JSON list of C-alpha atoms in Angstrom, two decimals:
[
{"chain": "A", "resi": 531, "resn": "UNK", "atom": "CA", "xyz": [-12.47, -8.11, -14.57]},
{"chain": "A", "resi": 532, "resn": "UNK", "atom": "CA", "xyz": [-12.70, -10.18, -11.44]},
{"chain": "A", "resi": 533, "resn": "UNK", "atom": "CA", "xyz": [-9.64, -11.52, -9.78]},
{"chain": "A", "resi": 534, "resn": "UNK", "atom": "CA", "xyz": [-9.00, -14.03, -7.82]},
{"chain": "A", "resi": 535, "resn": "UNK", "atom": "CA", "xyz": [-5.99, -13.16, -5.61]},
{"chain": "A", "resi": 536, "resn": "UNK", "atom": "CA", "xyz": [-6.18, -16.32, -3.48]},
{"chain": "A", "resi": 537, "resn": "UNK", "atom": "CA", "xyz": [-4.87, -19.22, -6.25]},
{"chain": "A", "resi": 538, "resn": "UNK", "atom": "CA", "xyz": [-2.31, -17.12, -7.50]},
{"chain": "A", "resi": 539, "resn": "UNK", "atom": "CA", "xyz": [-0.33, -16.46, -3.76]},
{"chain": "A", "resi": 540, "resn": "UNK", "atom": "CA", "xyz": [-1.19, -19.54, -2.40]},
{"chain": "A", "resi": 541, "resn": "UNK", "atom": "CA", "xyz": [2.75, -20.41, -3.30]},
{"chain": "A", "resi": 542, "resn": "UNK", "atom": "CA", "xyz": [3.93, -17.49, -1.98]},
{"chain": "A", "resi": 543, "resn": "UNK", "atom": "CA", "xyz": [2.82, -17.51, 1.30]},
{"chain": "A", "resi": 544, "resn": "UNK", "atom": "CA", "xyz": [5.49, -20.23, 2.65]},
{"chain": "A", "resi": 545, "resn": "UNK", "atom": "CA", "xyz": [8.10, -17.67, 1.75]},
{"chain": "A", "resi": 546, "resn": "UNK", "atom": "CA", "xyz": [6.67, -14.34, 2.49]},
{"chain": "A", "resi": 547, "resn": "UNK", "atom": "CA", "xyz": [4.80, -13.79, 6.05]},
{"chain": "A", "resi": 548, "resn": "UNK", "atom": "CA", "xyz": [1.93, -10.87, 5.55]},
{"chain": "A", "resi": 549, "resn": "UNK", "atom": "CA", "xyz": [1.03, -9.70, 8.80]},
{"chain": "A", "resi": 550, "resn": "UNK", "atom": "CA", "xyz": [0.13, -6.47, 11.28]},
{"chain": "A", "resi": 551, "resn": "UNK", "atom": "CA", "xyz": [2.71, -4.37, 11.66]},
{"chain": "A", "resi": 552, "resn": "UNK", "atom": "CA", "xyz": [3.89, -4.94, 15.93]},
{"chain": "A", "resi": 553, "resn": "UNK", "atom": "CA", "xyz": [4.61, -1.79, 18.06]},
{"chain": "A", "resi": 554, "resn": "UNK", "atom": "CA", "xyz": [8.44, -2.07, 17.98]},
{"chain": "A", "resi": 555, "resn": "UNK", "atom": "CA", "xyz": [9.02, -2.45, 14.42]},
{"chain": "A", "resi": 556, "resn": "UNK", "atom": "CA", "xyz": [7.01, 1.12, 13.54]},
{"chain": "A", "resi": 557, "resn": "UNK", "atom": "CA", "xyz": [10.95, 3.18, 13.38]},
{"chain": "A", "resi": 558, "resn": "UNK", "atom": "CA", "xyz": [11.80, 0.47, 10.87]},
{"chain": "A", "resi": 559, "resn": "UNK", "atom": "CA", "xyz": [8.01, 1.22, 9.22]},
{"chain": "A", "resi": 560, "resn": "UNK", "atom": "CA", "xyz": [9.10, 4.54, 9.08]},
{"chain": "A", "resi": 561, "resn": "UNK", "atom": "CA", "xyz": [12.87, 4.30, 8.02]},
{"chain": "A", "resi": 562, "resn": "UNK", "atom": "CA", "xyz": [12.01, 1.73, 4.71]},
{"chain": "A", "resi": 563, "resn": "UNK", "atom": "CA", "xyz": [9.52, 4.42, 3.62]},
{"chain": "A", "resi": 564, "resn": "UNK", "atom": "CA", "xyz": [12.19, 7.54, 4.30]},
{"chain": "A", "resi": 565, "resn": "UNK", "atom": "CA", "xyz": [14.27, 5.22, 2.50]},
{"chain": "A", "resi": 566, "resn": "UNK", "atom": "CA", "xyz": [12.23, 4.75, -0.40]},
{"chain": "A", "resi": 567, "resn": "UNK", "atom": "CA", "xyz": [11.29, 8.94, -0.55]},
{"chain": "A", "resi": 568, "resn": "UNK", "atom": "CA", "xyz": [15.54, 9.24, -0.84]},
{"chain": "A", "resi": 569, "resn": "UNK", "atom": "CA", "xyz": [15.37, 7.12, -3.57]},
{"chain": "A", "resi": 570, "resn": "UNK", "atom": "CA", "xyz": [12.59, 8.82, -5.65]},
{"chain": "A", "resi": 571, "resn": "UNK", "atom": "CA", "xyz": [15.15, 11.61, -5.16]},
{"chain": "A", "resi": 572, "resn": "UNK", "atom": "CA", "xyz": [18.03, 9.94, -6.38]},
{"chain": "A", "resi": 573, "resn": "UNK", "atom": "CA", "xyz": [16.17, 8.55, -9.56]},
{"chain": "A", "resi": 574, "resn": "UNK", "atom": "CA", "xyz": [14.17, 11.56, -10.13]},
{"chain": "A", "resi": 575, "resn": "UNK", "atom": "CA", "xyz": [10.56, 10.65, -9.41]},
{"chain": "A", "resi": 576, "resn": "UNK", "atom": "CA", "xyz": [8.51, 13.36, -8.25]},
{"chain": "A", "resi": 577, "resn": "UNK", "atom": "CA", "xyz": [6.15, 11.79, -5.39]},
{"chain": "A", "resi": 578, "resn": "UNK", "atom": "CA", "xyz": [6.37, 11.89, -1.65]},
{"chain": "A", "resi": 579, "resn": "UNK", "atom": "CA", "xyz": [9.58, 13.56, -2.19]},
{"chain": "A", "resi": 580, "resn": "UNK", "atom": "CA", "xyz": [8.33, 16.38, -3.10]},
{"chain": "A", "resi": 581, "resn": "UNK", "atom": "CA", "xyz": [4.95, 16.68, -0.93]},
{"chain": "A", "resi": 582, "resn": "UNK", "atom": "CA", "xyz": [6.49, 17.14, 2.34]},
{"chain": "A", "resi": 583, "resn": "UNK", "atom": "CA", "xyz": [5.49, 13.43, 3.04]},
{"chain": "A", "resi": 584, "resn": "UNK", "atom": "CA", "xyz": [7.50, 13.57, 6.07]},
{"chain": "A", "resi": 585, "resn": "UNK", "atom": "CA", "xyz": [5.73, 16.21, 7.80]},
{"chain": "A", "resi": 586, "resn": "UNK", "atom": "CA", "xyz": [1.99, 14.78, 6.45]},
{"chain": "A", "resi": 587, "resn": "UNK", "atom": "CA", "xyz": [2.55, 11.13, 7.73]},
{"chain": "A", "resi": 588, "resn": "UNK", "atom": "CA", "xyz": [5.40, 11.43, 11.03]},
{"chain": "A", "resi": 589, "resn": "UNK", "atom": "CA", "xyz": [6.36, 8.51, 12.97]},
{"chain": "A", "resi": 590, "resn": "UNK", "atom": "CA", "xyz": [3.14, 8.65, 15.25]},
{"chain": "A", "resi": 591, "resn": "UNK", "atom": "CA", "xyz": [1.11, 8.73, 12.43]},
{"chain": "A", "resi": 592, "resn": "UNK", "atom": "CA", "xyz": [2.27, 4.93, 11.98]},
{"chain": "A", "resi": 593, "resn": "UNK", "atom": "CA", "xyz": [1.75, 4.04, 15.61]},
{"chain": "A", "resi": 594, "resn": "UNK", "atom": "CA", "xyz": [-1.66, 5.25, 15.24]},
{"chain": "A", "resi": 595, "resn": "UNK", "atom": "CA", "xyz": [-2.35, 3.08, 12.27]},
{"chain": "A", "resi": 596, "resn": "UNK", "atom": "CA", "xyz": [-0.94, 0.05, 13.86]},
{"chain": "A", "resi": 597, "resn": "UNK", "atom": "CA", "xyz": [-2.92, 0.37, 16.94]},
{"chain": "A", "resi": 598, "resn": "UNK", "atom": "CA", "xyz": [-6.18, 0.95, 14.40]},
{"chain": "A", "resi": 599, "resn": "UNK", "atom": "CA", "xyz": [-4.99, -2.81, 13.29]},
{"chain": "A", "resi": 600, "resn": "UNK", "atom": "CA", "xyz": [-4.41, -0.97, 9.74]},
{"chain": "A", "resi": 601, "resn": "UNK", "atom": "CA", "xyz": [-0.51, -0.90, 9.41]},
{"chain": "A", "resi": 602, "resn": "UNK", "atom": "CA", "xyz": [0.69, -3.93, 7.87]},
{"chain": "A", "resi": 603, "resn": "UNK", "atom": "CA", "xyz": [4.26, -5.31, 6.99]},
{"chain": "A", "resi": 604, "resn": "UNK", "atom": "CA", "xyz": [5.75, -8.34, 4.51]},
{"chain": "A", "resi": 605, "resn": "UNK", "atom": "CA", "xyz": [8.16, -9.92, 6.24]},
{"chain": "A", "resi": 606, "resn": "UNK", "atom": "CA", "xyz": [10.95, -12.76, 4.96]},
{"chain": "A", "resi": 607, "resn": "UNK", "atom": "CA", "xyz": [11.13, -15.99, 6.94]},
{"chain": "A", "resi": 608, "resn": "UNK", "atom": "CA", "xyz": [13.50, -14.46, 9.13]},
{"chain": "A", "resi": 609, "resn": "UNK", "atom": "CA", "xyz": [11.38, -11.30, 10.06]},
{"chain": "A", "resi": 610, "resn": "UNK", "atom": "CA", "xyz": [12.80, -8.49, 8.25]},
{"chain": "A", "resi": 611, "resn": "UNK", "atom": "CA", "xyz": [10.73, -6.11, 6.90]},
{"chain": "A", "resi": 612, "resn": "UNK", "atom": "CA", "xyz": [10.80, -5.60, 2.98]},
{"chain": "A", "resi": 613, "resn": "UNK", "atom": "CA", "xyz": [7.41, -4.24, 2.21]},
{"chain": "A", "resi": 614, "resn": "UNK", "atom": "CA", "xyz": [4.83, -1.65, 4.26]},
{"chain": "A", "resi": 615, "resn": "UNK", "atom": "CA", "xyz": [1.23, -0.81, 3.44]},
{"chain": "A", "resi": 616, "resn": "UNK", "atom": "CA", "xyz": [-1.63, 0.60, 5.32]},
{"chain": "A", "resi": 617, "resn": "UNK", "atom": "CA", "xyz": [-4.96, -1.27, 4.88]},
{"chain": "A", "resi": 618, "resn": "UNK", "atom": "CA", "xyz": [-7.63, 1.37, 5.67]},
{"chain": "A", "resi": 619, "resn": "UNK", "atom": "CA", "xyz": [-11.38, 0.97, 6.46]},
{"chain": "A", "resi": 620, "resn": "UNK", "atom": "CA", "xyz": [-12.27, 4.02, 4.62]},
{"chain": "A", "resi": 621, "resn": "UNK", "atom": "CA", "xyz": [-10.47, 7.07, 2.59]},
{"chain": "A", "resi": 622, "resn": "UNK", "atom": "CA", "xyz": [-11.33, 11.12, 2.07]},
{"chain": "A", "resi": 623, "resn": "UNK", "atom": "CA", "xyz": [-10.21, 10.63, -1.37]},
{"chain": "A", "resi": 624, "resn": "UNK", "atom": "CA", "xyz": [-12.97, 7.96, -2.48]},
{"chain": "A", "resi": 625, "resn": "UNK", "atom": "CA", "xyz": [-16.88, 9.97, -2.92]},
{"chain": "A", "resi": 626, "resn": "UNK", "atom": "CA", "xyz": [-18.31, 6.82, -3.13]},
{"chain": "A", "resi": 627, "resn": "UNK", "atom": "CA", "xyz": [-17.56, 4.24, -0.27]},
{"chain": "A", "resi": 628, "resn": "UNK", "atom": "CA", "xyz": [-18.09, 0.72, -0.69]},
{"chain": "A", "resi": 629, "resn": "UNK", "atom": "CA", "xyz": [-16.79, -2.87, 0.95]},
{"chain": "A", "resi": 630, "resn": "UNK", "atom": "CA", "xyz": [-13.40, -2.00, 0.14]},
{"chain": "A", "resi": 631, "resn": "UNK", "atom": "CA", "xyz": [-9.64, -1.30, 1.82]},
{"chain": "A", "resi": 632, "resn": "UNK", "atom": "CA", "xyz": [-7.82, 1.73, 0.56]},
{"chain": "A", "resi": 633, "resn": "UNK", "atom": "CA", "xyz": [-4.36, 0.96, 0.26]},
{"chain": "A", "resi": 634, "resn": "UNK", "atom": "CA", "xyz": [-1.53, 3.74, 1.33]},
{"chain": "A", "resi": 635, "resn": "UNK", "atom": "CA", "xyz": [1.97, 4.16, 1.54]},
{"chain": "A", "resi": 636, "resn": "UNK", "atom": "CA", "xyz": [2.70, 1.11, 0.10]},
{"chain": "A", "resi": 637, "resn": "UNK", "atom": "CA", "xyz": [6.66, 0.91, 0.14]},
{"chain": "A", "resi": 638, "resn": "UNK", "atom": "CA", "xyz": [8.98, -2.05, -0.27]},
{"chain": "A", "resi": 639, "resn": "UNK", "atom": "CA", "xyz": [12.98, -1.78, 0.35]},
{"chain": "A", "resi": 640, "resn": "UNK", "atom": "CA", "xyz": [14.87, -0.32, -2.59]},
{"chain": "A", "resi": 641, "resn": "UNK", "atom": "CA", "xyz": [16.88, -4.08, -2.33]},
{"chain": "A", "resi": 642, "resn": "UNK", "atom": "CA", "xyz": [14.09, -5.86, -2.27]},
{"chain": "A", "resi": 643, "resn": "UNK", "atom": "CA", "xyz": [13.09, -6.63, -5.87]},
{"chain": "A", "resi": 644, "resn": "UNK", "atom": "CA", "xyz": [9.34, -8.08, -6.48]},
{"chain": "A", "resi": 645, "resn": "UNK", "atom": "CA", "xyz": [8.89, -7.45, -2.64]},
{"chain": "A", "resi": 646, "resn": "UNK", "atom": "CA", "xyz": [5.68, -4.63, -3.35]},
{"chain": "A", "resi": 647, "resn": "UNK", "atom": "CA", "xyz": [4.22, -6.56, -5.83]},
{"chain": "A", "resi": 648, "resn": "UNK", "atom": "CA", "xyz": [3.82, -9.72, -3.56]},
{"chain": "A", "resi": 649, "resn": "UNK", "atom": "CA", "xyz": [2.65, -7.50, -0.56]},
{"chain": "A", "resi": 650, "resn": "UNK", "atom": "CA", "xyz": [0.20, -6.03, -3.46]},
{"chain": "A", "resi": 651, "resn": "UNK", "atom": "CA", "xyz": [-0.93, -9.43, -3.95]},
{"chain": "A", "resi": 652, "resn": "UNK", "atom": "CA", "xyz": [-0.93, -11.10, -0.64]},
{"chain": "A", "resi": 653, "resn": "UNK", "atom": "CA", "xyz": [-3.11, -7.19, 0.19]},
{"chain": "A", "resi": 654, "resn": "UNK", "atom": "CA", "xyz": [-5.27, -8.64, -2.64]},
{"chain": "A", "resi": 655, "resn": "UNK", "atom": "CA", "xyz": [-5.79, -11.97, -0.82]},
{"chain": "A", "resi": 656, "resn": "UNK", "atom": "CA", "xyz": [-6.60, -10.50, 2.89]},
{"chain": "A", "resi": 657, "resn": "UNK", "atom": "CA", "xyz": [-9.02, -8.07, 1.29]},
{"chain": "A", "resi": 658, "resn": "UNK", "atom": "CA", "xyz": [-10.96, -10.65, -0.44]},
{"chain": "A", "resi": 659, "resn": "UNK", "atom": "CA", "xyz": [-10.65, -13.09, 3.08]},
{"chain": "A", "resi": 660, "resn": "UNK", "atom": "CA", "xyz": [-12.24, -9.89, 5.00]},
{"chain": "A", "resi": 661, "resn": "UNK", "atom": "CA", "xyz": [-15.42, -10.26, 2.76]},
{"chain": "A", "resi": 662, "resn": "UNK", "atom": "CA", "xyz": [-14.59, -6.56, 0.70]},
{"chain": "A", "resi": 663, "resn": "UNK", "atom": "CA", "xyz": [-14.90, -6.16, -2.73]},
{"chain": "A", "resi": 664, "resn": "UNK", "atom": "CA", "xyz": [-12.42, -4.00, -4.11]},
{"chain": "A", "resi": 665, "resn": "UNK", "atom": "CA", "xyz": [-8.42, -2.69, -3.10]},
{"chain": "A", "resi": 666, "resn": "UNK", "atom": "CA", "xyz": [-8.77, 0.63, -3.88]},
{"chain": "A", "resi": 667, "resn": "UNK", "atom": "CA", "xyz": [-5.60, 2.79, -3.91]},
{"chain": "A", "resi": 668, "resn": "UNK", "atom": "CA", "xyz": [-4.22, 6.02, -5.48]},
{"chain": "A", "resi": 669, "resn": "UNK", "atom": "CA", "xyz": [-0.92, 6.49, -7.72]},
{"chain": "A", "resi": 670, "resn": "UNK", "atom": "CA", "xyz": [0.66, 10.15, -8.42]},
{"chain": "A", "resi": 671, "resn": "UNK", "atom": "CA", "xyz": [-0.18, 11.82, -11.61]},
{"chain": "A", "resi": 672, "resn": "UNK", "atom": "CA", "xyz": [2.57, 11.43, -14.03]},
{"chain": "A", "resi": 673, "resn": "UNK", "atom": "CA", "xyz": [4.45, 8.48, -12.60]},
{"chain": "A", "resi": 674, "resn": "UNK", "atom": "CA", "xyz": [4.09, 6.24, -16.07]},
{"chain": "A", "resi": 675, "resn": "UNK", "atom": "CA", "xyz": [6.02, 3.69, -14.28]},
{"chain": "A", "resi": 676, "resn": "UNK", "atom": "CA", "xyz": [3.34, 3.17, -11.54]},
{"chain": "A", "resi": 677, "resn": "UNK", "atom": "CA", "xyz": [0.53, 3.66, -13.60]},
{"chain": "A", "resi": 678, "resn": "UNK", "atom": "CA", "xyz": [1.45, 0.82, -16.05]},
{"chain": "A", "resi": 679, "resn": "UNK", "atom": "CA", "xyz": [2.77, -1.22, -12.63]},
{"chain": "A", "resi": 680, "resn": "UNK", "atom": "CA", "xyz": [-0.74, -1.08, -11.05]},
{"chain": "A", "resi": 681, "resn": "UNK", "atom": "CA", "xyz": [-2.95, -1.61, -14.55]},
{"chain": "A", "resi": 682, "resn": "UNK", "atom": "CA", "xyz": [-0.80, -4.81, -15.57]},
{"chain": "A", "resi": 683, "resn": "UNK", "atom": "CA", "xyz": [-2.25, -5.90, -11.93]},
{"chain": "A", "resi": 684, "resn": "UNK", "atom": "CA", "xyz": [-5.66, -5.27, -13.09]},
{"chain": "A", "resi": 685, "resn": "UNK", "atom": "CA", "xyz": [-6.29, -1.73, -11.56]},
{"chain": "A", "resi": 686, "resn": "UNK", "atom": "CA", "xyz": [-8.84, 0.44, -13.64]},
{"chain": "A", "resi": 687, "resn": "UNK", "atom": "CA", "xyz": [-9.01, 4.02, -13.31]},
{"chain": "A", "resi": 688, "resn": "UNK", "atom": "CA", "xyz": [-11.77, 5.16, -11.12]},
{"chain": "A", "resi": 689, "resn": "UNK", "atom": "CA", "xyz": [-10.85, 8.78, -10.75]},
{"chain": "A", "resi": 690, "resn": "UNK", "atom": "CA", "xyz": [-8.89, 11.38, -9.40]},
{"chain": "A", "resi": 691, "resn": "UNK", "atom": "CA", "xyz": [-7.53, 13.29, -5.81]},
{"chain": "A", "resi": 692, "resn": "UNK", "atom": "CA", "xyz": [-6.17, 16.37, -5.08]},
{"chain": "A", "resi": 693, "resn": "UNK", "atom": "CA", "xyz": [-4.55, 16.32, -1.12]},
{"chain": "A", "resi": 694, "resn": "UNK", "atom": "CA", "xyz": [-2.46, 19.27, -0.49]},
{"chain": "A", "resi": 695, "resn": "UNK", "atom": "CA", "xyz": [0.22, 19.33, -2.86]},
{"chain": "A", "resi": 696, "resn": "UNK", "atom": "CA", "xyz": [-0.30, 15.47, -4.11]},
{"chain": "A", "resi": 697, "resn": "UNK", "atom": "CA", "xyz": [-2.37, 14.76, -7.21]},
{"chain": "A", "resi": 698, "resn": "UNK", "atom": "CA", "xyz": [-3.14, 11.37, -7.89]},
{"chain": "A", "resi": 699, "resn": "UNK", "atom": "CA", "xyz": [-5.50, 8.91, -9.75]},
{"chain": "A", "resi": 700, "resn": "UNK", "atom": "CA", "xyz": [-7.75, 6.72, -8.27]},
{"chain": "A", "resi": 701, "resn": "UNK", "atom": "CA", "xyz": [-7.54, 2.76, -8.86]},
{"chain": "A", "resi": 702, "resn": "UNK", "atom": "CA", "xyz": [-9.54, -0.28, -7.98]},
{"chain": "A", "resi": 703, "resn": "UNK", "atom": "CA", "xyz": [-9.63, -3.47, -8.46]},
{"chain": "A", "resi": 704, "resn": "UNK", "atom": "CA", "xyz": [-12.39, -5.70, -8.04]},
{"chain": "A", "resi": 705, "resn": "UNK", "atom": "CA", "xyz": [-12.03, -8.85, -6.42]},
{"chain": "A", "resi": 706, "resn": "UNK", "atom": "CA", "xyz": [-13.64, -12.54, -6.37]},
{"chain": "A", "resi": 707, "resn": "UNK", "atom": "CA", "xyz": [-15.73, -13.24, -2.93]}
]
């Protein structure tokens, strides 16, 4: 079903601030998302903990993205950082392409409660402003919890991937022009 991403964060975006991710805030980039692999530890969550995400995606692996204009950040009204996504042009992963961003790494701050589901949203919105027609993104196989987060968001099933040791499922979501 079609969405229409744009009515439902038009509230939102006096709040939040979506935006590129600037060069000096990349160790920050990179510390919220070590932060958020120490949690899946701590809870138990088998994910980029366990996949050596560390060594797969290093700090100038984020630097790279941001100067591809791809790295983006959610910021509070006072510029901290509580969510990180990558917006990318195309993705491996997907056999078919099609006018779509591939979201990866999304991450929000373990204290930052509803903070990835409005970057999720606000994603939704700039993806529909840049003329695509789908987010497309990938969630780990067996991870209930993210499965059910990204279909009650109206993600359908479109697959799956298979990148070193991470196997995943591929989602999309079609969005209103």
């Amino acid at each position: 079903r079609a969405y229409n991403a744009e009515k439902e964060v038009a509230a939102m975006e006096t709040k939040y601030i979506f935006r590129q991710a600037k060069k000096e805030e990349i160790p920050a980039v990179f510390d919220l998302i070590m932060g958020r692999v120490a949690w899946m530890d701590q809870v138990g969550i088998r994910q980029w903990n366990t996949t050596k995400y560390d060594q797969r995606y290093p700090l100038s692996y984020y630097e790279q993205r941001r100067q591809m204009e791809e790295l983006f950040v959610l910021t509070d009204e006072a510029g901290q950082i509580l969510a990180v996504g990558a917006l990318l042009h195309e993705d491996e992963r997907w056999p078919v392409p099609d006018s779509a961003y591939y979201l990866h790494h999304l991450a929000s701050r373990v204290d930052a409660k509803g903070a990835g589901s409005v970057f999720l949203q606000l994603a939704e919105a700039y993806t529909a402003r840049m003329g695509k027609r789908y987010l497309r993104l990938d969630s780990a196989v067996g991870n209930g919890n993210l499965a059910h987060f990204y279909a009650s968001r109206g993600y359908v099933e479109a697959g799956t991937c298979t990148d070193g040791l991470y196997e995943g499922i591929l989602r999309q979501k079609e969005l209103i022009l």
